[in-house]
């Protein structure tokens, strides 16, 4: 990946940052905020952390803990709704 | 950029860093899950407290930290191309931005303390100081790590150690944590 590519990813991250602040002003809620954050994190992971170019096992090691964390949150939430 | 071009030892170091980051996901995740549960259970009071945070400072800090991820990525690319000077320059830029992040975070904390707000004030501020504090410590550790890398850049670049790639992974992880903390703490 060339410098241009990294700059493009940075530009996208800046755009999404503006978007999430606007979404907050419009009170679009937690779903939109988390979706934008997840998209930003995916961009960082895929391009800055080179996951797009890594093998299957490294990708698995990167993504699996996130799945476990989502499971943890999903299992905790119903008790407090 | 071709990951396969690195020597096996460097690939091992990178995989080790990914495993370390997996433990970090669960560390931050535990605190984050606590916050989410507490926030769900105390929605009204938590939202009122969240409204007292400085969104402008946090937004500027978001731009700074994502910018530092860019300079870090460019530094890793320079190191991979064998460009020691370029790698060092981007590392220094990353360190400067990281310091800027901590200065603004310090101003933010100072403002809160000035108004008598601390981790003891409420459940929200307890969560706020815990999450941003743990993240801040990671930024500080990152500054030290990047400083060591900058000092030893010539040898690390020459032996294609994977040190730059691995430090980059750590730094981008700290950025990703902030990408979630920013909306969850400041924008809801």
Short mmCIF file of N, CA, C and O in Angstrom, two decimals, chain A residues 1-4 6-10 13-14 17 20-25 27 29-31 33-34 36-42 44-45 47-51 53-55 57-58 61-63 65-66 68-69 72-73 76-77 80-81, chain B residues 1-4 11 14-15 18-19 21-23 25-26 28-30 32-34 36-38 40-41 55 59 62-64 66-70 73-74 76-77 80 165 168-170 172-173 175-176 179-180 182-184 186-188:
data_model
loop_
_atom_site.label_atom_id
_atom_site.label_comp_id
_atom_site.label_asym_id
_atom_site.label_seq_id
_atom_site.Cartn_x
_atom_site.Cartn_y
_atom_site.Cartn_z
N UNK A 1 0.85 -1.20 0.00
CA UNK A 1 0.00 0.00 0.00
C UNK A 1 0.88 1.24 0.00
O UNK A 1 1.82 1.36 0.76
N UNK A 2 0.52 2.19 -0.89
CA UNK A 2 1.32 3.41 -1.02
C UNK A 2 0.80 4.50 -0.08
O UNK A 2 -0.28 4.39 0.49
N UNK A 3 1.61 5.55 0.04
CA UNK A 3 1.24 6.69 0.89
C UNK A 3 -0.16 7.20 0.58
O UNK A 3 -0.94 7.50 1.48
N UNK A 4 -0.48 7.26 -0.74
CA UNK A 4 -1.79 7.73 -1.18
C UNK A 4 -2.92 6.92 -0.54
O UNK A 4 -3.94 7.46 -0.12
N UNK A 6 -2.84 5.19 2.28
CA UNK A 6 -2.96 5.50 3.71
C UNK A 6 -3.68 6.82 3.92
O UNK A 6 -4.50 6.97 4.83
N UNK A 7 -3.36 7.81 3.06
CA UNK A 7 -4.02 9.11 3.17
C UNK A 7 -5.51 8.99 2.90
O UNK A 7 -6.33 9.63 3.55
N UNK A 8 -5.87 8.12 1.93
CA UNK A 8 -7.29 7.91 1.62
C UNK A 8 -8.02 7.31 2.82
O UNK A 8 -9.13 7.73 3.17
N UNK A 9 -7.37 6.32 3.48
CA UNK A 9 -7.98 5.70 4.67
C UNK A 9 -8.14 6.76 5.77
O UNK A 9 -9.19 6.84 6.42
N UNK A 10 -7.11 7.59 5.95
CA UNK A 10 -7.17 8.66 6.95
C UNK A 10 -8.33 9.61 6.63
O UNK A 10 -9.11 9.98 7.53
N UNK A 13 -11.54 8.04 7.60
CA UNK A 13 -11.70 8.03 9.06
C UNK A 13 -12.13 9.42 9.56
O UNK A 13 -12.96 9.53 10.46
N UNK A 14 -11.57 10.47 8.95
CA UNK A 14 -11.96 11.83 9.33
C UNK A 14 -13.42 12.09 8.97
O UNK A 14 -14.19 12.66 9.75
N UNK A 17 -15.60 10.44 11.38
CA UNK A 17 -15.59 11.13 12.67
C UNK A 17 -16.58 12.29 12.65
O UNK A 17 -17.37 12.46 13.60
N UNK A 20 -20.10 10.88 12.80
CA UNK A 20 -20.57 10.39 14.09
C UNK A 20 -20.94 11.55 15.01
O UNK A 20 -21.87 11.45 15.82
N UNK A 21 -20.22 12.69 14.87
CA UNK A 21 -20.58 13.87 15.68
C UNK A 21 -21.92 14.43 15.22
O UNK A 21 -22.79 14.76 16.03
N UNK A 22 -22.13 14.47 13.89
CA UNK A 22 -23.41 14.95 13.35
C UNK A 22 -24.55 14.03 13.80
O UNK A 22 -25.60 14.48 14.25
N UNK A 23 -24.30 12.70 13.71
CA UNK A 23 -25.31 11.72 14.12
C UNK A 23 -25.69 11.93 15.58
O UNK A 23 -26.85 11.77 15.97
N UNK A 24 -24.68 12.30 16.40
CA UNK A 24 -24.93 12.54 17.82
C UNK A 24 -25.82 13.77 18.01
O UNK A 24 -26.75 13.77 18.82
N UNK A 25 -25.54 14.83 17.22
CA UNK A 25 -26.35 16.06 17.31
C UNK A 25 -27.80 15.79 16.93
O UNK A 25 -28.72 16.39 17.46
N UNK A 27 -29.27 13.06 17.46
CA UNK A 27 -29.79 12.05 18.39
C UNK A 27 -30.20 10.77 17.67
O UNK A 27 -31.29 10.24 17.90
N UNK A 29 -28.83 7.95 18.05
CA UNK A 29 -28.80 6.82 18.98
C UNK A 29 -27.56 5.96 18.93
O UNK A 29 -26.66 6.15 18.10
N UNK A 30 -27.56 4.98 19.84
CA UNK A 30 -26.37 4.17 20.07
C UNK A 30 -26.06 3.26 18.89
O UNK A 30 -24.90 3.01 18.57
N UNK A 31 -27.10 2.77 18.21
CA UNK A 31 -26.90 1.86 17.08
C UNK A 31 -26.05 2.49 15.98
O UNK A 31 -25.07 1.89 15.51
N UNK A 33 -24.09 5.16 16.29
CA UNK A 33 -22.76 5.49 16.82
C UNK A 33 -21.85 4.27 16.79
O UNK A 33 -20.69 4.35 16.36
N UNK A 34 -22.37 3.12 17.23
CA UNK A 34 -21.55 1.90 17.27
C UNK A 34 -21.25 1.40 15.85
O UNK A 34 -20.14 0.94 15.57
N UNK A 36 -20.90 3.23 13.13
CA UNK A 36 -19.85 4.08 12.56
C UNK A 36 -18.49 3.72 13.18
O UNK A 36 -17.48 3.60 12.48
N UNK A 37 -18.48 3.52 14.52
CA UNK A 37 -17.22 3.15 15.19
C UNK A 37 -16.70 1.82 14.67
O UNK A 37 -15.49 1.66 14.44
N UNK A 38 -17.61 0.86 14.44
CA UNK A 38 -17.20 -0.45 13.94
C UNK A 38 -16.61 -0.33 12.54
O UNK A 38 -15.61 -0.99 12.21
N UNK A 39 -17.22 0.54 11.72
CA UNK A 39 -16.71 0.76 10.37
C UNK A 39 -15.31 1.38 10.43
O UNK A 39 -14.39 0.96 9.70
N UNK A 40 -15.13 2.38 11.32
CA UNK A 40 -13.82 3.01 11.47
C UNK A 40 -12.79 1.99 11.94
O UNK A 40 -11.67 1.92 11.40
N UNK A 41 -13.17 1.16 12.94
CA UNK A 41 -12.24 0.17 13.46
C UNK A 41 -11.86 -0.84 12.36
O UNK A 41 -10.71 -1.27 12.27
N UNK A 42 -12.84 -1.19 11.51
CA UNK A 42 -12.56 -2.13 10.42
C UNK A 42 -11.56 -1.54 9.44
O UNK A 42 -10.67 -2.24 8.94
N UNK A 44 -9.25 0.74 10.12
CA UNK A 44 -7.94 0.73 10.78
C UNK A 44 -7.36 -0.69 10.75
O UNK A 44 -6.19 -0.88 10.41
N UNK A 45 -8.19 -1.68 11.08
CA UNK A 45 -7.73 -3.06 11.10
C UNK A 45 -7.29 -3.55 9.73
O UNK A 45 -6.21 -4.13 9.58
N UNK A 47 -6.49 -1.86 6.89
CA UNK A 47 -5.43 -1.16 6.14
C UNK A 47 -4.24 -0.76 7.01
O UNK A 47 -3.11 -1.08 6.66
N UNK A 48 -4.48 -0.08 8.16
CA UNK A 48 -3.35 0.32 9.00
C UNK A 48 -2.69 -0.90 9.64
O UNK A 48 -1.47 -0.95 9.80
N UNK A 49 -3.50 -1.87 10.06
CA UNK A 49 -2.96 -3.06 10.72
C UNK A 49 -2.73 -4.21 9.72
O UNK A 49 -2.39 -5.32 10.12
N UNK A 50 -2.97 -3.93 8.44
CA UNK A 50 -2.63 -4.85 7.36
C UNK A 50 -3.39 -6.17 7.39
O UNK A 50 -2.96 -7.15 6.78
N UNK A 51 -4.52 -6.20 8.08
CA UNK A 51 -5.25 -7.48 8.17
C UNK A 51 -5.72 -7.96 6.79
O UNK A 51 -5.84 -9.16 6.56
N UNK A 53 -4.08 -8.04 4.27
CA UNK A 53 -2.98 -8.76 3.59
C UNK A 53 -2.44 -9.93 4.41
O UNK A 53 -1.48 -10.57 4.02
N UNK A 54 -3.04 -10.17 5.59
CA UNK A 54 -2.55 -11.25 6.45
C UNK A 54 -3.21 -12.58 6.10
O UNK A 54 -4.24 -12.62 5.43
N UNK A 55 -2.60 -13.65 6.62
CA UNK A 55 -3.16 -14.98 6.40
C UNK A 55 -4.39 -15.22 7.26
O UNK A 55 -4.72 -14.41 8.13
N UNK A 57 -4.99 -17.33 9.70
CA UNK A 57 -4.84 -17.55 11.14
C UNK A 57 -4.71 -16.22 11.89
O UNK A 57 -5.32 -16.02 12.94
N UNK A 58 -3.90 -15.31 11.34
CA UNK A 58 -3.74 -14.00 11.99
C UNK A 58 -5.08 -13.27 12.05
O UNK A 58 -5.43 -12.68 13.07
N UNK A 61 -7.07 -14.74 14.86
CA UNK A 61 -6.60 -14.28 16.17
C UNK A 61 -7.06 -12.84 16.43
O UNK A 61 -7.33 -12.46 17.55
N UNK A 62 -7.19 -12.05 15.36
CA UNK A 62 -7.60 -10.66 15.52
C UNK A 62 -9.11 -10.54 15.76
O UNK A 62 -9.54 -9.74 16.58
N UNK A 63 -9.89 -11.35 15.07
CA UNK A 63 -11.35 -11.18 15.11
C UNK A 63 -12.01 -11.97 16.24
O UNK A 63 -12.99 -11.51 16.83
N UNK A 65 -11.30 -12.61 19.52
CA UNK A 65 -11.55 -11.94 20.80
C UNK A 65 -12.67 -10.91 20.74
O UNK A 65 -13.40 -10.74 21.73
N UNK A 66 -12.84 -10.28 19.59
CA UNK A 66 -13.93 -9.32 19.44
C UNK A 66 -15.26 -10.05 19.51
O UNK A 66 -16.22 -9.58 20.15
N UNK A 68 -15.78 -12.82 21.12
CA UNK A 68 -15.96 -13.19 22.53
C UNK A 68 -16.48 -12.01 23.35
O UNK A 68 -17.35 -12.17 24.21
N UNK A 69 -15.95 -10.82 23.06
CA UNK A 69 -16.38 -9.62 23.79
C UNK A 69 -17.86 -9.33 23.51
O UNK A 69 -18.62 -9.03 24.44
N UNK A 72 -19.85 -11.69 25.52
CA UNK A 72 -19.87 -11.26 26.91
C UNK A 72 -20.93 -10.18 27.14
O UNK A 72 -21.77 -10.29 28.04
N UNK A 73 -20.92 -9.15 26.26
CA UNK A 73 -21.87 -8.05 26.40
C UNK A 73 -23.30 -8.55 26.19
O UNK A 73 -24.22 -8.21 26.93
N UNK A 76 -24.56 -10.33 29.23
CA UNK A 76 -24.76 -9.49 30.41
C UNK A 76 -26.00 -8.63 30.30
O UNK A 76 -26.74 -8.44 31.27
N UNK A 77 -26.26 -8.10 29.09
CA UNK A 77 -27.30 -7.09 28.93
C UNK A 77 -28.72 -7.51 29.36
O UNK A 77 -29.39 -6.72 30.04
N UNK A 80 -30.10 -6.55 32.78
CA UNK A 80 -30.21 -5.17 33.24
C UNK A 80 -31.16 -4.32 32.39
O UNK A 80 -31.29 -3.14 32.60
N UNK A 81 -31.80 -4.94 31.43
CA UNK A 81 -32.74 -4.22 30.59
C UNK A 81 -33.93 -3.76 31.43
O UNK A 81 -34.45 -4.53 32.21
N UNK B 1 4.70 -3.80 1.99
CA UNK B 1 3.34 -4.13 2.40
C UNK B 1 3.08 -5.62 2.33
O UNK B 1 2.21 -6.15 2.99
N UNK B 2 3.90 -6.32 1.54
CA UNK B 2 3.70 -7.76 1.43
C UNK B 2 4.14 -8.45 2.71
O UNK B 2 5.33 -8.52 3.02
N UNK B 3 3.18 -8.94 3.49
CA UNK B 3 3.48 -9.49 4.81
C UNK B 3 4.41 -10.70 4.69
O UNK B 3 5.24 -10.94 5.55
N UNK B 4 4.27 -11.45 3.60
CA UNK B 4 5.03 -12.68 3.44
C UNK B 4 6.52 -12.41 3.23
O UNK B 4 7.35 -13.29 3.34
N UNK B 11 7.59 -12.46 11.60
CA UNK B 11 6.19 -12.90 11.55
C UNK B 11 5.74 -13.43 12.90
O UNK B 11 4.61 -13.22 13.32
N UNK B 14 5.02 -10.56 15.22
CA UNK B 14 3.73 -9.95 14.90
C UNK B 14 2.57 -10.78 15.45
O UNK B 14 1.63 -10.24 16.04
N UNK B 15 2.67 -12.11 15.27
CA UNK B 15 1.60 -12.97 15.77
C UNK B 15 1.53 -12.87 17.30
O UNK B 15 0.44 -12.85 17.89
N UNK B 18 -0.36 -9.85 18.14
CA UNK B 18 -1.81 -10.06 17.96
C UNK B 18 -2.40 -10.81 19.16
O UNK B 18 -3.51 -10.50 19.62
N UNK B 19 -1.65 -11.80 19.68
CA UNK B 19 -2.14 -12.54 20.85
C UNK B 19 -2.20 -11.63 22.07
O UNK B 19 -3.15 -11.68 22.86
N UNK B 21 -2.67 -8.45 21.97
CA UNK B 21 -3.82 -7.56 21.76
C UNK B 21 -5.13 -8.28 22.08
O UNK B 21 -6.09 -7.64 22.53
N UNK B 22 -5.17 -9.59 21.87
CA UNK B 22 -6.36 -10.36 22.23
C UNK B 22 -6.62 -10.26 23.73
O UNK B 22 -7.76 -10.10 24.18
N UNK B 23 -5.54 -10.31 24.54
CA UNK B 23 -5.72 -10.16 26.00
C UNK B 23 -6.16 -8.73 26.32
O UNK B 23 -6.94 -8.51 27.25
N UNK B 25 -8.01 -6.84 24.39
CA UNK B 25 -9.44 -6.71 24.05
C UNK B 25 -10.28 -7.12 25.25
O UNK B 25 -11.26 -6.45 25.60
N UNK B 26 -9.89 -8.21 25.92
CA UNK B 26 -10.68 -8.67 27.05
C UNK B 26 -10.52 -7.76 28.27
O UNK B 26 -11.43 -7.62 29.07
N UNK B 28 -9.88 -4.32 28.25
CA UNK B 28 -10.74 -3.17 27.97
C UNK B 28 -12.19 -3.62 27.91
O UNK B 28 -13.09 -2.91 28.36
N UNK B 29 -12.40 -4.81 27.34
CA UNK B 29 -13.75 -5.32 27.18
C UNK B 29 -14.47 -5.50 28.50
O UNK B 29 -15.67 -5.21 28.60
N UNK B 30 -13.76 -5.95 29.53
CA UNK B 30 -14.37 -6.11 30.85
C UNK B 30 -14.88 -4.79 31.39
O UNK B 30 -16.03 -4.67 31.84
N UNK B 32 -15.41 -2.07 29.61
CA UNK B 32 -16.40 -1.55 28.67
C UNK B 32 -17.76 -2.20 28.90
O UNK B 32 -18.80 -1.53 28.91
N UNK B 33 -17.74 -3.53 29.12
CA UNK B 33 -18.99 -4.25 29.37
C UNK B 33 -19.63 -3.75 30.66
O UNK B 33 -20.85 -3.58 30.73
N UNK B 34 -18.80 -3.47 31.69
CA UNK B 34 -19.33 -2.93 32.94
C UNK B 34 -20.03 -1.61 32.68
O UNK B 34 -21.13 -1.35 33.18
N UNK B 36 -21.30 -0.47 29.86
CA UNK B 36 -22.51 -0.65 29.07
C UNK B 36 -23.66 -1.13 29.96
O UNK B 36 -24.78 -0.62 29.88
N UNK B 37 -23.34 -2.09 30.84
CA UNK B 37 -24.38 -2.62 31.73
C UNK B 37 -24.86 -1.54 32.71
O UNK B 37 -26.07 -1.34 32.90
N UNK B 38 -23.90 -0.82 33.32
CA UNK B 38 -24.27 0.24 34.28
C UNK B 38 -25.06 1.34 33.60
O UNK B 38 -26.01 1.88 34.16
N UNK B 40 -26.93 1.05 30.93
CA UNK B 40 -28.26 0.56 30.61
C UNK B 40 -29.16 0.59 31.84
O UNK B 40 -30.34 0.93 31.75
N UNK B 41 -28.56 0.26 32.99
CA UNK B 41 -29.34 0.17 34.22
C UNK B 41 -29.64 1.55 34.81
O UNK B 41 -30.57 1.70 35.60
N UNK B 55 -17.14 17.78 24.51
CA UNK B 55 -17.17 17.09 23.21
C UNK B 55 -16.12 17.66 22.26
O UNK B 55 -15.47 16.91 21.51
N UNK B 59 -13.28 15.58 20.41
CA UNK B 59 -13.28 15.49 18.95
C UNK B 59 -11.89 15.83 18.40
O UNK B 59 -11.37 15.14 17.52
N UNK B 62 -9.71 12.99 18.98
CA UNK B 62 -9.97 11.90 18.03
C UNK B 62 -9.19 12.14 16.75
O UNK B 62 -8.54 11.22 16.22
N UNK B 63 -9.23 13.38 16.26
CA UNK B 63 -8.49 13.73 15.04
C UNK B 63 -6.99 13.52 15.27
O UNK B 63 -6.29 12.96 14.41
N UNK B 64 -6.49 13.96 16.43
CA UNK B 64 -5.07 13.82 16.74
C UNK B 64 -4.66 12.35 16.76
O UNK B 64 -3.66 11.95 16.16
N UNK B 66 -6.19 9.63 15.47
CA UNK B 66 -6.27 8.98 14.15
C UNK B 66 -5.13 9.47 13.27
O UNK B 66 -4.53 8.70 12.52
N UNK B 67 -4.78 10.76 13.42
CA UNK B 67 -3.64 11.30 12.69
C UNK B 67 -2.35 10.59 13.08
O UNK B 67 -1.50 10.30 12.23
N UNK B 68 -2.23 10.25 14.37
CA UNK B 68 -1.02 9.55 14.83
C UNK B 68 -0.99 8.12 14.29
O UNK B 68 0.08 7.55 14.09
N UNK B 69 -2.16 7.55 14.04
CA UNK B 69 -2.21 6.23 13.41
C UNK B 69 -1.71 6.32 11.98
O UNK B 69 -1.01 5.42 11.49
N UNK B 70 -2.07 7.42 11.30
CA UNK B 70 -1.59 7.63 9.93
C UNK B 70 -0.07 7.73 9.91
O UNK B 70 0.60 7.04 9.13
N UNK B 73 1.48 4.36 10.53
CA UNK B 73 1.41 3.49 9.35
C UNK B 73 2.46 3.89 8.32
O UNK B 73 3.11 3.02 7.71
N UNK B 74 2.64 5.20 8.14
CA UNK B 74 3.65 5.68 7.18
C UNK B 74 5.06 5.36 7.69
O UNK B 74 5.96 5.04 6.89
N UNK B 76 5.88 2.72 9.55
CA UNK B 76 6.08 1.29 9.31
C UNK B 76 6.42 1.05 7.84
O UNK B 76 7.33 0.28 7.52
N UNK B 77 5.70 1.75 6.95
CA UNK B 77 5.95 1.60 5.52
C UNK B 77 7.38 2.04 5.20
O UNK B 77 8.08 1.38 4.41
N UNK B 80 9.78 -0.59 6.37
CA UNK B 80 9.76 -1.75 5.49
C UNK B 80 10.53 -1.48 4.19
O UNK B 80 11.08 -2.40 3.59
N UNK B 165 6.46 -3.16 12.69
CA UNK B 165 5.13 -3.69 12.40
C UNK B 165 4.37 -3.97 13.70
O UNK B 165 3.19 -3.64 13.83
N UNK B 168 3.45 -0.91 15.56
CA UNK B 168 2.35 -0.31 14.81
C UNK B 168 1.03 -0.95 15.18
O UNK B 168 0.04 -0.25 15.41
N UNK B 169 1.01 -2.28 15.28
CA UNK B 169 -0.22 -2.99 15.65
C UNK B 169 -0.71 -2.49 17.01
O UNK B 169 -1.90 -2.22 17.20
N UNK B 170 0.21 -2.37 17.97
CA UNK B 170 -0.15 -1.89 19.31
C UNK B 170 -0.75 -0.50 19.20
O UNK B 170 -1.81 -0.22 19.77
N UNK B 172 -2.11 1.12 16.66
CA UNK B 172 -3.41 1.17 16.00
C UNK B 172 -4.50 0.61 16.91
O UNK B 172 -5.63 1.07 16.89
N UNK B 173 -4.14 -0.38 17.74
CA UNK B 173 -5.11 -0.93 18.69
C UNK B 173 -5.56 0.16 19.67
O UNK B 173 -6.75 0.30 19.96
N UNK B 175 -5.60 3.25 19.14
CA UNK B 175 -6.46 4.12 18.34
C UNK B 175 -7.87 3.54 18.24
O UNK B 175 -8.87 4.24 18.43
N UNK B 176 -7.96 2.23 17.98
CA UNK B 176 -9.27 1.57 17.84
C UNK B 176 -10.06 1.67 19.15
O UNK B 176 -11.28 1.92 19.14
N UNK B 179 -11.55 4.96 19.27
CA UNK B 179 -12.62 5.09 18.29
C UNK B 179 -13.96 4.62 18.88
O UNK B 179 -15.01 5.17 18.56
N UNK B 180 -13.90 3.65 19.81
CA UNK B 180 -15.13 3.21 20.48
C UNK B 180 -15.44 4.07 21.71
O UNK B 180 -16.60 4.37 21.99
N UNK B 182 -14.81 7.20 22.25
CA UNK B 182 -15.26 8.54 21.89
C UNK B 182 -16.79 8.62 21.77
O UNK B 182 -17.43 9.39 22.49
N UNK B 183 -17.43 7.82 20.89
CA UNK B 183 -18.88 7.93 20.82
C UNK B 183 -19.59 7.40 22.08
O UNK B 183 -20.56 8.00 22.52
N UNK B 184 -19.08 6.30 22.65
CA UNK B 184 -19.80 5.69 23.77
C UNK B 184 -19.80 6.58 25.01
O UNK B 184 -20.76 6.59 25.78
N UNK B 186 -18.75 10.17 25.00
CA UNK B 186 -18.99 11.60 24.78
C UNK B 186 -20.24 11.92 23.97
O UNK B 186 -20.80 12.99 24.09
N UNK B 187 -20.66 10.99 23.09
CA UNK B 187 -21.65 11.38 22.09
C UNK B 187 -23.05 10.83 22.33
O UNK B 187 -23.95 11.07 21.54
N UNK B 188 -23.24 10.06 23.42
CA UNK B 188 -24.58 9.49 23.60
C UNK B 188 -25.41 10.26 24.63
O UNK B 188 -24.88 10.82 25.55
#
